Coordinates of C-alpha atoms in Angstrom, one line a residue:
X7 CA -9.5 -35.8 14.2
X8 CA -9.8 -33.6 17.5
X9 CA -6.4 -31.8 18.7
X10 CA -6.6 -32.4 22.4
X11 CA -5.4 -29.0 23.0
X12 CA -7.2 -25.6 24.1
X13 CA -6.6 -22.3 23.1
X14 CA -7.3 -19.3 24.6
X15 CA -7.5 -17.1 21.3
X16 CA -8.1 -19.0 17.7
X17 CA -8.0 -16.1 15.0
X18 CA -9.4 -17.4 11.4
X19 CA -7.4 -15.4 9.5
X20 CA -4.2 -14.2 10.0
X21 CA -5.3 -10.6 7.3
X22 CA -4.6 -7.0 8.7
X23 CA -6.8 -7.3 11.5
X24 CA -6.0 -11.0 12.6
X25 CA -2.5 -9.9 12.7
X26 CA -2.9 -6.9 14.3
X27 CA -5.3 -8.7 17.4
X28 CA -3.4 -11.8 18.3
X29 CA 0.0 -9.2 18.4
X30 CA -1.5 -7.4 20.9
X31 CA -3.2 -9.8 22.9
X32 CA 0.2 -11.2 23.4
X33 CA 1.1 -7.8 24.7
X34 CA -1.9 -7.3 26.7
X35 CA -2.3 -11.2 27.9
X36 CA 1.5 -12.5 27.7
X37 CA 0.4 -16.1 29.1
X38 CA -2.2 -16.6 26.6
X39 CA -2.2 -19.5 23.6
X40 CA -2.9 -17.8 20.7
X41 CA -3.5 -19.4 17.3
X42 CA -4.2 -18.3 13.8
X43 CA -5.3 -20.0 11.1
X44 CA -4.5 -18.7 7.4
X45 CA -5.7 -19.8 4.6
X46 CA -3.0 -18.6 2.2
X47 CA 1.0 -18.7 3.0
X48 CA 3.6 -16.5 4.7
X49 CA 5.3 -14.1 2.8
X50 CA 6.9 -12.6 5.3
X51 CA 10.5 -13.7 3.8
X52 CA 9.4 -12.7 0.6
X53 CA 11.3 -9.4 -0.1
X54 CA 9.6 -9.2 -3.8
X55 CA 6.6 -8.2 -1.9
X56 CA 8.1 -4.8 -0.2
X57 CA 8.6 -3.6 -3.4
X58 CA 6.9 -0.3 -4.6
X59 CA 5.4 -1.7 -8.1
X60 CA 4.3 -4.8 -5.7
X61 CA 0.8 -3.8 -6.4
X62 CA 1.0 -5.6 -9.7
X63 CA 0.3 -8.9 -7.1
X64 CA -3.3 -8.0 -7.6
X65 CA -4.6 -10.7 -10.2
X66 CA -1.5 -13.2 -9.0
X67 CA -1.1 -16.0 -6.5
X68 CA -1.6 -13.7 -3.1
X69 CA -5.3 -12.6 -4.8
X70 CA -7.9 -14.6 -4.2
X71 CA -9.2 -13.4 -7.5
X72 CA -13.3 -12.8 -6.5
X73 CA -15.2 -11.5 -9.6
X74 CA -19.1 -10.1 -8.5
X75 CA -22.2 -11.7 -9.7
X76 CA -22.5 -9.6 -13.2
X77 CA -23.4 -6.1 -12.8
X78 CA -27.4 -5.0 -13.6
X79 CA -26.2 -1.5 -13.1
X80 CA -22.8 -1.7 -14.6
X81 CA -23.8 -3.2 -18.2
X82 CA -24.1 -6.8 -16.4
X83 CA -20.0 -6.5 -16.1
X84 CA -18.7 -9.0 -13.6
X85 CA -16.8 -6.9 -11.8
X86 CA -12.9 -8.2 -10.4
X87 CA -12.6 -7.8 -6.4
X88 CA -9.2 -8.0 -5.1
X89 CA -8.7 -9.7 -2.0
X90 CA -5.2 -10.5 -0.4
X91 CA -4.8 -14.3 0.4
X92 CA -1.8 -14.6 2.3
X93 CA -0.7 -13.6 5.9
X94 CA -1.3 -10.3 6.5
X95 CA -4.3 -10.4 3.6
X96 CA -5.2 -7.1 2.1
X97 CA -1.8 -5.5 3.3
X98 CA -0.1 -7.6 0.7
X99 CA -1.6 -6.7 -2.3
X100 CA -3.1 -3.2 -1.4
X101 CA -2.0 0.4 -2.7
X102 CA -0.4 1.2 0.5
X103 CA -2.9 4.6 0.7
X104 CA -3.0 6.2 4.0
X105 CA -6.7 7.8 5.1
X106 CA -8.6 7.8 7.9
X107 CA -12.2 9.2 6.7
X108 CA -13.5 11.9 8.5
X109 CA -14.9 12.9 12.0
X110 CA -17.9 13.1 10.7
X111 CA -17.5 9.0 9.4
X112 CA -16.7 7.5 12.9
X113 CA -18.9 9.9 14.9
X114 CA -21.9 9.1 12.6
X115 CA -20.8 5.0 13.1
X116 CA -20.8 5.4 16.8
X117 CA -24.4 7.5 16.7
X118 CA -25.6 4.3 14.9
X119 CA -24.5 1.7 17.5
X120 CA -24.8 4.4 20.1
X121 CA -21.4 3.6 22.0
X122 CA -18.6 6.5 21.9
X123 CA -16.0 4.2 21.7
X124 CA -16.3 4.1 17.7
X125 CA -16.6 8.0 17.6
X126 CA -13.6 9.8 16.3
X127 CA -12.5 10.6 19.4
X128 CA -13.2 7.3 20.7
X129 CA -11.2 5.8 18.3
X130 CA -8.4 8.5 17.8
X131 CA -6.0 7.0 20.1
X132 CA -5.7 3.8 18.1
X133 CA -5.0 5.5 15.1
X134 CA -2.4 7.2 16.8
X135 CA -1.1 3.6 18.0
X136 CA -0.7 2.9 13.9
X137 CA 0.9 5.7 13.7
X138 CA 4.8 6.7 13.0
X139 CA 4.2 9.7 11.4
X140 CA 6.8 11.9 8.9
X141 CA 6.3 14.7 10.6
X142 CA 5.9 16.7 14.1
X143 CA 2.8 19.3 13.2
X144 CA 0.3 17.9 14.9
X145 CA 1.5 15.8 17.8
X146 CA -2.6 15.7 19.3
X147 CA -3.7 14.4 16.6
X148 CA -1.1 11.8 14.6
X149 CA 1.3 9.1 16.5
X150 CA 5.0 9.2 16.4
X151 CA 6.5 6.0 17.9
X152 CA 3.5 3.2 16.0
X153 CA 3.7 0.8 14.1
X154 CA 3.2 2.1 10.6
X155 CA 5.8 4.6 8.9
X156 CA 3.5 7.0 7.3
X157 CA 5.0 9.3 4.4
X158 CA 4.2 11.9 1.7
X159 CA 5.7 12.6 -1.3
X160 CA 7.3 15.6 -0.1
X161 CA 8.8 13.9 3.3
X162 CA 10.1 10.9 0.5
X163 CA 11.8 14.1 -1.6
X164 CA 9.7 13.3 -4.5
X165 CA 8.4 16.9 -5.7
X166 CA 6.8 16.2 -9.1
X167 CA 7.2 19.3 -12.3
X168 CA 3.5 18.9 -11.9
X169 CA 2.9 19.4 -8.1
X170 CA 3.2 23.6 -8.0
X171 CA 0.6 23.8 -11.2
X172 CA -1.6 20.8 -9.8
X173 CA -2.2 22.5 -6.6
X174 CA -2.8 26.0 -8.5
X175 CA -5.5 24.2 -10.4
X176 CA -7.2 22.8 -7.6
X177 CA -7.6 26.1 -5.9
X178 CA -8.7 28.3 -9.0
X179 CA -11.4 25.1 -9.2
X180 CA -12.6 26.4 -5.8
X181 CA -11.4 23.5 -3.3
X182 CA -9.6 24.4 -0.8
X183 CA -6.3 23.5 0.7
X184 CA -6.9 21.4 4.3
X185 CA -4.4 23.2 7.2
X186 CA -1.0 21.9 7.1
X187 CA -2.4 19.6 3.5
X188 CA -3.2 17.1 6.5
X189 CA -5.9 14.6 5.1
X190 CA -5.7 12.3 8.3
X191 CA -6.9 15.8 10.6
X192 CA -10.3 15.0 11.0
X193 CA -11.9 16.9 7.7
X194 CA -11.3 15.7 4.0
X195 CA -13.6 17.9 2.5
X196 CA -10.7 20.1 0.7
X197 CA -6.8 19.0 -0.8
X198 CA -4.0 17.7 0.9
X199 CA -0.8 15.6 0.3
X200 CA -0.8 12.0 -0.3
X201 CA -0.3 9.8 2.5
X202 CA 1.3 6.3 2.3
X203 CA 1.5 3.4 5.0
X204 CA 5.5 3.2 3.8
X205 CA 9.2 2.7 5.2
X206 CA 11.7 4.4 2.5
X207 CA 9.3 3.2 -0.1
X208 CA 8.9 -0.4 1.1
X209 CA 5.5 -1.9 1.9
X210 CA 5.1 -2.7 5.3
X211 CA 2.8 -6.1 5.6
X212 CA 1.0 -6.4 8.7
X213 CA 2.7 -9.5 9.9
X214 CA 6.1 -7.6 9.6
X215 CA 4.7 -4.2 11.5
X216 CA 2.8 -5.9 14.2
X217 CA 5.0 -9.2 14.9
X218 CA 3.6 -12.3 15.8
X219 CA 6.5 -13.7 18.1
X220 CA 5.4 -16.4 21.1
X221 CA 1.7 -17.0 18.4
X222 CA 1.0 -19.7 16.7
X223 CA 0.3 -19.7 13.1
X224 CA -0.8 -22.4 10.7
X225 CA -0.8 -21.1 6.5
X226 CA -2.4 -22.8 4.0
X227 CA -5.9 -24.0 6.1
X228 CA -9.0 -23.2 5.3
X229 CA -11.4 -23.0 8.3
X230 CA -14.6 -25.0 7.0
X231 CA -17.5 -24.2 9.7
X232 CA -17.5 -22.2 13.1
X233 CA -17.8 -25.6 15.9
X234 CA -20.8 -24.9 18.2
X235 CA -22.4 -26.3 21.6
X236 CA -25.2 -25.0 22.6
X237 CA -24.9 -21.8 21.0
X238 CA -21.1 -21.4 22.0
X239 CA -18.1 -21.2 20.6
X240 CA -15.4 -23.5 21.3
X241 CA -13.5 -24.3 18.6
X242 CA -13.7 -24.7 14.2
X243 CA -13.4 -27.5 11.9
X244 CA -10.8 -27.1 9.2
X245 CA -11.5 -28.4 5.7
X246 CA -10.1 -31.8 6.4
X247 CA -12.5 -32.0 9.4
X248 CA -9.9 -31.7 11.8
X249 CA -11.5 -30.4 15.0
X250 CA -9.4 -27.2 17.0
X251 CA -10.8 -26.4 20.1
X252 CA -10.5 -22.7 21.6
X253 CA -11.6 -21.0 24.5
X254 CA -12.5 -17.8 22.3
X255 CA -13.1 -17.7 18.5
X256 CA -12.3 -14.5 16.9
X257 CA -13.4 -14.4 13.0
X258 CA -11.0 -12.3 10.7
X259 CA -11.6 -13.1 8.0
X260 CA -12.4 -10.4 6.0
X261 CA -16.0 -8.9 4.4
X262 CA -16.1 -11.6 1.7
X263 CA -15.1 -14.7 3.4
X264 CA -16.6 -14.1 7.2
X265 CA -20.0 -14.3 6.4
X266 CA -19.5 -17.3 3.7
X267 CA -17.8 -18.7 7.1
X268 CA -20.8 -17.7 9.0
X269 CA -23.1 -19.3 6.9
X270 CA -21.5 -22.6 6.7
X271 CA -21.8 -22.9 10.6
X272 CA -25.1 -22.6 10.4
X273 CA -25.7 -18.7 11.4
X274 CA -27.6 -16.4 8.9
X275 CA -30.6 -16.2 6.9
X276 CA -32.6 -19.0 7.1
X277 CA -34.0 -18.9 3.5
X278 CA -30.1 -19.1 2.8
X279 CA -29.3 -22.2 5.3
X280 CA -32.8 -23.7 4.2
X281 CA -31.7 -23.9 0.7
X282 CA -28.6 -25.3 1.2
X283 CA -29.4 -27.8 3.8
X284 CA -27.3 -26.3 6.3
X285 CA -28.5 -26.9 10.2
X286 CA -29.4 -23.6 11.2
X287 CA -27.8 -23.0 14.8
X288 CA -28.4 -19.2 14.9
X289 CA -30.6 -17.1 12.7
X290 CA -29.1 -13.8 11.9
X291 CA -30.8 -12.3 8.8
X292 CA -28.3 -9.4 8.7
X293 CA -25.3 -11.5 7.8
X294 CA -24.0 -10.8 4.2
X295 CA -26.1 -8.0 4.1
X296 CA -25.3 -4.3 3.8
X297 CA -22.3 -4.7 1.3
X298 CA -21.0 -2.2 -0.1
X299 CA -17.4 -1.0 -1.7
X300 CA -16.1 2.4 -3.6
X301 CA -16.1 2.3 -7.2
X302 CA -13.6 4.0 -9.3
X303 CA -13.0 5.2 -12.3
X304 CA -9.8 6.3 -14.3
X305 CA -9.1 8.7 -17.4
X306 CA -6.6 9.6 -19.5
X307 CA -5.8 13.2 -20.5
X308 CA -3.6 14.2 -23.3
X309 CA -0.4 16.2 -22.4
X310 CA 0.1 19.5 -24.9
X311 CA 3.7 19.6 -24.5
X312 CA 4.8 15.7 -23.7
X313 CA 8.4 17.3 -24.4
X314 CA 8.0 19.5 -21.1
X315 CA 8.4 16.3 -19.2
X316 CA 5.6 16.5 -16.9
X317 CA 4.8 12.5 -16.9
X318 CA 6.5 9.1 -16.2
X319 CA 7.6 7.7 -19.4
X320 CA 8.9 10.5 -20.4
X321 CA 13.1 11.4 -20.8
X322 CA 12.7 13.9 -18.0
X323 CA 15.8 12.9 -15.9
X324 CA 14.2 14.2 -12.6
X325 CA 11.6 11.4 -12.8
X326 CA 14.0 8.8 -12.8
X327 CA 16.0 9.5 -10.0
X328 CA 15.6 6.4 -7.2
X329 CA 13.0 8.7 -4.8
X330 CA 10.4 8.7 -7.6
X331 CA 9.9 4.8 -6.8
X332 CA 9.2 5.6 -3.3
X333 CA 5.3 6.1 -3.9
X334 CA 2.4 6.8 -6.5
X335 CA 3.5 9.4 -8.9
X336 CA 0.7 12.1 -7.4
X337 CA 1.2 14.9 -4.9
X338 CA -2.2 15.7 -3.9
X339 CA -5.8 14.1 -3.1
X340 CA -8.6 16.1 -3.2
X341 CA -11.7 15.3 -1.7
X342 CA -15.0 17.4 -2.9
X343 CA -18.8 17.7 -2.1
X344 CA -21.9 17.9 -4.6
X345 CA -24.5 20.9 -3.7
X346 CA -27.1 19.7 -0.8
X347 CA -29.8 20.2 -3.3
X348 CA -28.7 17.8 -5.6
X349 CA -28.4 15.2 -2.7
X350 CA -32.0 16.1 -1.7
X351 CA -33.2 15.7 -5.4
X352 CA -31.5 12.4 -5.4
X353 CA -33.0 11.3 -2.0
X354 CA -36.6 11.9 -3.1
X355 CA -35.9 9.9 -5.9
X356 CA -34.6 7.2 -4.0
X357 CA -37.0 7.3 -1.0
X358 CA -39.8 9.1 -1.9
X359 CA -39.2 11.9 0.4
X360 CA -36.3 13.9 2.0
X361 CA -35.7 13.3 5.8
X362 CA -33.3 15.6 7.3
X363 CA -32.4 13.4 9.5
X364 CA -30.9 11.3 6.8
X365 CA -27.5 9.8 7.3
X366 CA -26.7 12.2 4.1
X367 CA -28.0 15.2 5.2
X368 CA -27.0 15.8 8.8
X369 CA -23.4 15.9 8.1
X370 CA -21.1 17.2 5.9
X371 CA -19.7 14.8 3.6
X372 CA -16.8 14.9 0.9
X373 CA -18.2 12.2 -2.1
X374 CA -15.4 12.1 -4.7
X375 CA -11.8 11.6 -4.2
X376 CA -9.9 13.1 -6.5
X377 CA -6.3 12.0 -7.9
X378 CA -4.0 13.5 -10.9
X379 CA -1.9 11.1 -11.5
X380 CA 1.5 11.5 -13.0
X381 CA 1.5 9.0 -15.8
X382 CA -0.6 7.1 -18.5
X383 CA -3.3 4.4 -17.1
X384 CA -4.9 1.4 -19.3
X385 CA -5.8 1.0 -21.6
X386 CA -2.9 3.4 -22.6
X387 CA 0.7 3.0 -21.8
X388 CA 3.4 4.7 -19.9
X389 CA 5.1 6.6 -22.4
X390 CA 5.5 10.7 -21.1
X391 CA 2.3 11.6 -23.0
X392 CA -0.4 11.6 -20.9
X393 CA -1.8 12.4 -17.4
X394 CA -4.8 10.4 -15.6
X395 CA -7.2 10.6 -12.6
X396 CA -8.2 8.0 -10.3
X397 CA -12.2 9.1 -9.4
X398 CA -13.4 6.9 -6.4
X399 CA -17.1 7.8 -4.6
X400 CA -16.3 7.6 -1.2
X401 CA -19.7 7.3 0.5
X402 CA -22.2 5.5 -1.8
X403 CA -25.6 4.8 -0.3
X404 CA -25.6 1.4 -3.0
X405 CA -26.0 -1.9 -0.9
X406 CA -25.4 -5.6 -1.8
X407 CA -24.9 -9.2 -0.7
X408 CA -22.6 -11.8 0.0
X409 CA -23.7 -15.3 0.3
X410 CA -22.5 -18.6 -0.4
X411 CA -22.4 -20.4 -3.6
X412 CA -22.7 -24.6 -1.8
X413 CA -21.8 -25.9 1.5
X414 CA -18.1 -26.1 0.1
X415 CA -15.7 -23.7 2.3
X416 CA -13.7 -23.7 -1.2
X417 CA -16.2 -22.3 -3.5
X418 CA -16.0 -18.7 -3.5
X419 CA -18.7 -16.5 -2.1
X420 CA -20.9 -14.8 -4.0
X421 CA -20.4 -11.1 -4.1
X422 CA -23.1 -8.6 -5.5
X423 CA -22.4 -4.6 -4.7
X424 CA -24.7 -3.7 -6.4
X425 CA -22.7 -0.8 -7.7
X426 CA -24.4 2.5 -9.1
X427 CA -27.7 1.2 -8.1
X428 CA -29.1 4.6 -6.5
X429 CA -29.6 7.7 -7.4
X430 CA -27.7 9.3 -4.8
X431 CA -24.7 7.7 -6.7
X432 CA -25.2 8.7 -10.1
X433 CA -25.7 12.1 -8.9
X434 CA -22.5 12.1 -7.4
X435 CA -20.7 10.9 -10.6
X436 CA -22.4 12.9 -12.9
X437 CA -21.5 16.6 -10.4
X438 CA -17.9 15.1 -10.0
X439 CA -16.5 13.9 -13.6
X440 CA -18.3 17.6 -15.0
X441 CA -15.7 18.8 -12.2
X442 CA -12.7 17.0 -12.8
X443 CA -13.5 18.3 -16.6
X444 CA -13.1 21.7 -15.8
X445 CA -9.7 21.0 -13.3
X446 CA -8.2 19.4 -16.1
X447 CA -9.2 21.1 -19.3
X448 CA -11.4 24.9 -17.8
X449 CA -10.0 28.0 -16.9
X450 CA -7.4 26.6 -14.7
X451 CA -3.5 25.9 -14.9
X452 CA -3.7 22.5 -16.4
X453 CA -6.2 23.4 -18.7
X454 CA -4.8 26.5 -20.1
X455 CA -1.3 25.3 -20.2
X456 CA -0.6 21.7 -19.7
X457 CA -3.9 19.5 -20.8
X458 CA -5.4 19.9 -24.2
X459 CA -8.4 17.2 -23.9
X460 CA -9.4 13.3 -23.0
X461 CA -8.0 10.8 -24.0
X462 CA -11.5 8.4 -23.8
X463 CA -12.5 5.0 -23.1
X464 CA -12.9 2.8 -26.4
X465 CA -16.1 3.9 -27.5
X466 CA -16.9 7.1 -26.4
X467 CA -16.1 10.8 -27.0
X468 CA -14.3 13.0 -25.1
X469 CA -15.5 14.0 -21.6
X470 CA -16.6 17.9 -22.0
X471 CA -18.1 20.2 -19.1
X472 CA -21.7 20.0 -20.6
X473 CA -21.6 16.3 -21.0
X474 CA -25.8 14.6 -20.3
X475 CA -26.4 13.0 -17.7
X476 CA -26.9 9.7 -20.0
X477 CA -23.6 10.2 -21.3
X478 CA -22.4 10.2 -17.6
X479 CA -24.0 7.7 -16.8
X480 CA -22.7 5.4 -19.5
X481 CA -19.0 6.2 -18.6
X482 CA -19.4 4.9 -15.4
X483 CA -21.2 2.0 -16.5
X484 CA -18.4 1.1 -18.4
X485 CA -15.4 2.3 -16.6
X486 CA -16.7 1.5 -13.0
X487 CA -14.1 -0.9 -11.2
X488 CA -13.8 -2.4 -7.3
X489 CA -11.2 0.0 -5.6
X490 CA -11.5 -3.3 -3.3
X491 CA -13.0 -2.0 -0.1
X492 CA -15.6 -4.6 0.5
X493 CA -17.3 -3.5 4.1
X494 CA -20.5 -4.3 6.4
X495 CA -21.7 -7.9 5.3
X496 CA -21.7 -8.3 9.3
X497 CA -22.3 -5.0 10.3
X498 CA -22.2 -3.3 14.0
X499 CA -25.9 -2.8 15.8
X500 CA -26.9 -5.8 13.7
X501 CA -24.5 -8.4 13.7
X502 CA -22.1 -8.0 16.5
X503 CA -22.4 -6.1 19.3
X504 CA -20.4 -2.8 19.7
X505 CA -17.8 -4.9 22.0
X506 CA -18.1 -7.1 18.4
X507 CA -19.2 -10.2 20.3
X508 CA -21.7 -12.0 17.8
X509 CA -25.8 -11.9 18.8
X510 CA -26.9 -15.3 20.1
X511 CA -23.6 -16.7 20.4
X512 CA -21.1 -16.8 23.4
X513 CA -17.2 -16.8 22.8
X514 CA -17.6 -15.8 19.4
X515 CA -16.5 -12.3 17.6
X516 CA -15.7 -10.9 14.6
X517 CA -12.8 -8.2 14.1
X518 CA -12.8 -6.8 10.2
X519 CA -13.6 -4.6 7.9
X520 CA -17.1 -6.6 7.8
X521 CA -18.6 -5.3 11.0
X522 CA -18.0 -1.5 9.4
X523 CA -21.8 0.1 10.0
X524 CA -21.2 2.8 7.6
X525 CA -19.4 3.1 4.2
X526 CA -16.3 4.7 5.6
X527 CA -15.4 7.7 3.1
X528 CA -11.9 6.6 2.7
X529 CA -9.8 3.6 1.7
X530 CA -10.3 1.7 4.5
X531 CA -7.4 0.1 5.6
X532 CA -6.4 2.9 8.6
X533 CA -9.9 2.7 9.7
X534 CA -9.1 -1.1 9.8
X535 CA -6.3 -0.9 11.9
X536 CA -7.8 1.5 14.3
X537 CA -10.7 -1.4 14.6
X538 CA -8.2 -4.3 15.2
X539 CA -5.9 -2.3 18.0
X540 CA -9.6 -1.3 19.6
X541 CA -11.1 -4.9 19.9
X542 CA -7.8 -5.8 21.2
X543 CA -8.1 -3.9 24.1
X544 CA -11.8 -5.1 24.7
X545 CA -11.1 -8.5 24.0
X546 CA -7.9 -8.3 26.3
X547 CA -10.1 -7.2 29.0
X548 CA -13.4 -9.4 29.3
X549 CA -13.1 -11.4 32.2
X550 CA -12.2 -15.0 32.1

């Protein structure tokens, strides 16, 4: 069946970025027929979702639940990948944290694709359109009147009995504080307060922040294959082979499903379409290539005093007054560096030899985020006697695939990371857990007078500041997890072009975190934002 009508805009999949797009180019085109296709429902009524401990959605019926191809460099663990299957996708289910990356990210990303417009000045004013910031500090630099409310734990009231001594620690472990604890300035590389894309606590879905009044959107279809003449887009097929027809196709799906998408309409590798029969329209070798994600990894640190009330689940009454539900129970992130000649040692492992032009080398780069965590994390349980971190490598130089599993839209992808595969990223776990050791138990506030050791992972001993590298290496292999920022299966300079039109095919784009270059050193969901208001503006002004 063939609807007789024409778009102007058809978005496959209404996630953050879908949302964000066809919003604006209602504001930007008012006359235009926009239409998005979703494959999950709308939650937008759903006021379960809004709710702080809402996270707990991941593994439930807004997930699509992806787990990788098992592991070789994780113990051959399939690893789960959250992914938000509803309308406003990731923004559903995600932790709601609030971080840009760093200049040094988007001005490397736009001396790839050589185009300013993705340089962080290039793509400051867009972040600024997220933007509705807690604070007046730095007008030039964060919005007041966007979309997002953007808090901290101190702007939400929520000063923790941990915060003073936390930040102490950091300091005598020789990171510095960023001006004004601003993480979203420009430079990580140093501590700051916690930022969170939240209104009084709530979580604000995209379809709820950027509204989707006079647009069209159908829930619960799945898109089967991209509908091509002549190497032009005019339309898709949904999974009941009803034809839409569109005078633009803009693919939003996300970095797992858009190049599965891809693929079934016949553009990608060859070898790929070859072996599953698929009619290739359009080779692109590059498609589901250059995946990669942040892995993470949590531990649990024994309190000395659980009486003092430092943690959640503990009688402290402070803790359980209603501000404390407005956010993660942490006051600072901390972003830190390894030595360049470790980075060099590791890159001449890797390559063979050290360039110094290498993406690496000729910038400064925070590797590690760094959290302390207020309460207990599993396998443990919330009960006022422990601490944790949340370790996540923010620029790993590990690179996988997705590709499809059958010609079936329905089958999930498959996903391989290829986590922890270089040496570059061992090197950066092994420098970084030695360094949260000696926060949390050296010569520093929380390890004179608040931590007295790790709590470990089943199996293993406690971490200690001369751990081996094998040990090191063994923790992550067990412990590594998805932190669920799957990026560059369709990637900028190979895929799309910089105005993120797809190579060899008219009236066809792609706007999500897929086309990403570069691993952004951040969660990635401002940096997804900023993409989606950008290509609204470029789409909005091609000419018909």
């Amino acid at each position: 069946m063939t609807s007789t009508r024409e778009w102007d805009y058809l978005i496959v999949g209404g996630g953050l970025a879908g949302c964000v797009v066809a919003h604006r180019l209602r504001q930007y085109r008012p006359s235009s027929q926009i239409l998005i296709i979703e494959a999950g429902p709308d939650v937008s009524g759903n006021q379960d979702m809004l709710h702080f401990n809402s996270l707990n959605f991941i593994g439930g019926q807004f997930d699509w639940g992806y787990k990788t191809v098992p592991q070789r460099h994780l113990d051959g663990r399939e690893i789960h990948v959250p992914s938000g299957r509803a309308l406003g996708g990731g923004s559903v289910i995600n932790g709601c944290g609030w971080f840009r990356g760093s200049k040094a990210d988007f001005d490397s990303w736009a001396e790839i694709v050589q185009d300013e417009r993705w340089s962080y000045e290039g793509q400051l004013p867009y972040f600024k359109m997220t933007e509705k910031w807690y604070n007046t500090d730095n007008l030039e630099l964060h919005g007041q009147d966007g979309k997002l409310q953007i808090e901290s734990p101190i702007s939400t009231g929520r000063i923790y009995p941990l915060s003073t001594i936390t930040e102490q620690s950091w300091i005598e472990a020789g990171v510095s504080k960023l001006p004004g604890s601003d993480m979203n300035a420009g430079t990580n590389l140093g501590f700051g307060e916690l930022n969170e894309n939240r209104s009084n606590g709530a979580r604000q879905i995209a379809p709820l922040a950027y509204p989707l009044d006079g647009i069209t959107v159908m829930t619960g279809k799945l898109v089967r294959a991209i509908k091509l003449v002549d190497s032009r887009a005019v339309g898709v097929y949904l999974d009941d082979n009803t034809e839409i027809l569109s005078k633009e196709v803009i693919v939003s799906a996300g970095a797992y499903r858009t190049p599965q998408l891809l693929m079934l309409s016949g553009i990608g590798p060859q070898e790929t379409l070859d072996k599953y029969g698929i009619k290739i329209n359009v080779e692109s070798p590059e498609v589901g290539n250059n995946f990669n994600d942040h892995v993470m990894v949590h531990l649990n640190w024994k309190l000395k005093d659980p009486s003092q009330g430092y943690a959640l689940g503990s009688s402290n009454p402070l803790l359980a007054q209603p501000q404390f539900a407005t956010g993660t129970p942490l006051s600072h992130v901390a972003c830190t560096s390894i030595p360049r000649e470790e980075l060099e040692a590791a890159i001449a492992k890797d390559e063979g030899h050290v360039n110094p032009d290498h993406y690496m080398l000729k910038r400064e780069w925070a590797v590690m985020e760094n959290l302390v965590m207020y309460l207990a994390v599993p396998p443990l349980t919330i009960d006022g006697t422990h601490i944790s971190n949340a370790l996540m490598a923010m620029k790993p130089t590990s690179r996988g695939t997705v590709t499809i599993a059958s010609k079936d839209p329905k089958d999930a992808p498959l996903l391989d990371p290829n986590y922890f595969a270089t040496e570059v990223d061992k090197v950066v776990w092994r420098h970084s857990l030695r360094k949260i050791t000696a926060l949390m138990t050296g010569d520093t506030a929380l390890g004179r007078d608040v931590v007295s050791g790790e709590s470990p992972f089943p199996g293993f001993n406690p971490l200690s500041i001369d751990a081996s590298d094998e040990y090191l290496d063994k923790r992550v292999k067990a412990q590594g997890i998805s932190t669920f920022h799957g990026c560059g299966t369709c990637a900028m300079g190979k895929v799309v072009d910089t105005d993120l039109r797809l190579k060899g095919v008219q009236n066809l784009r792609i706007v999500d975190a897929s086309v990403l270059p570069i691993s952004i050193g951040a969660h990635i969901q401002a940096a997804v934002y900023a993409l989606a208001e950008q290509a609204a503006v470029i789409i909005s002004q091609d000419k018909d």
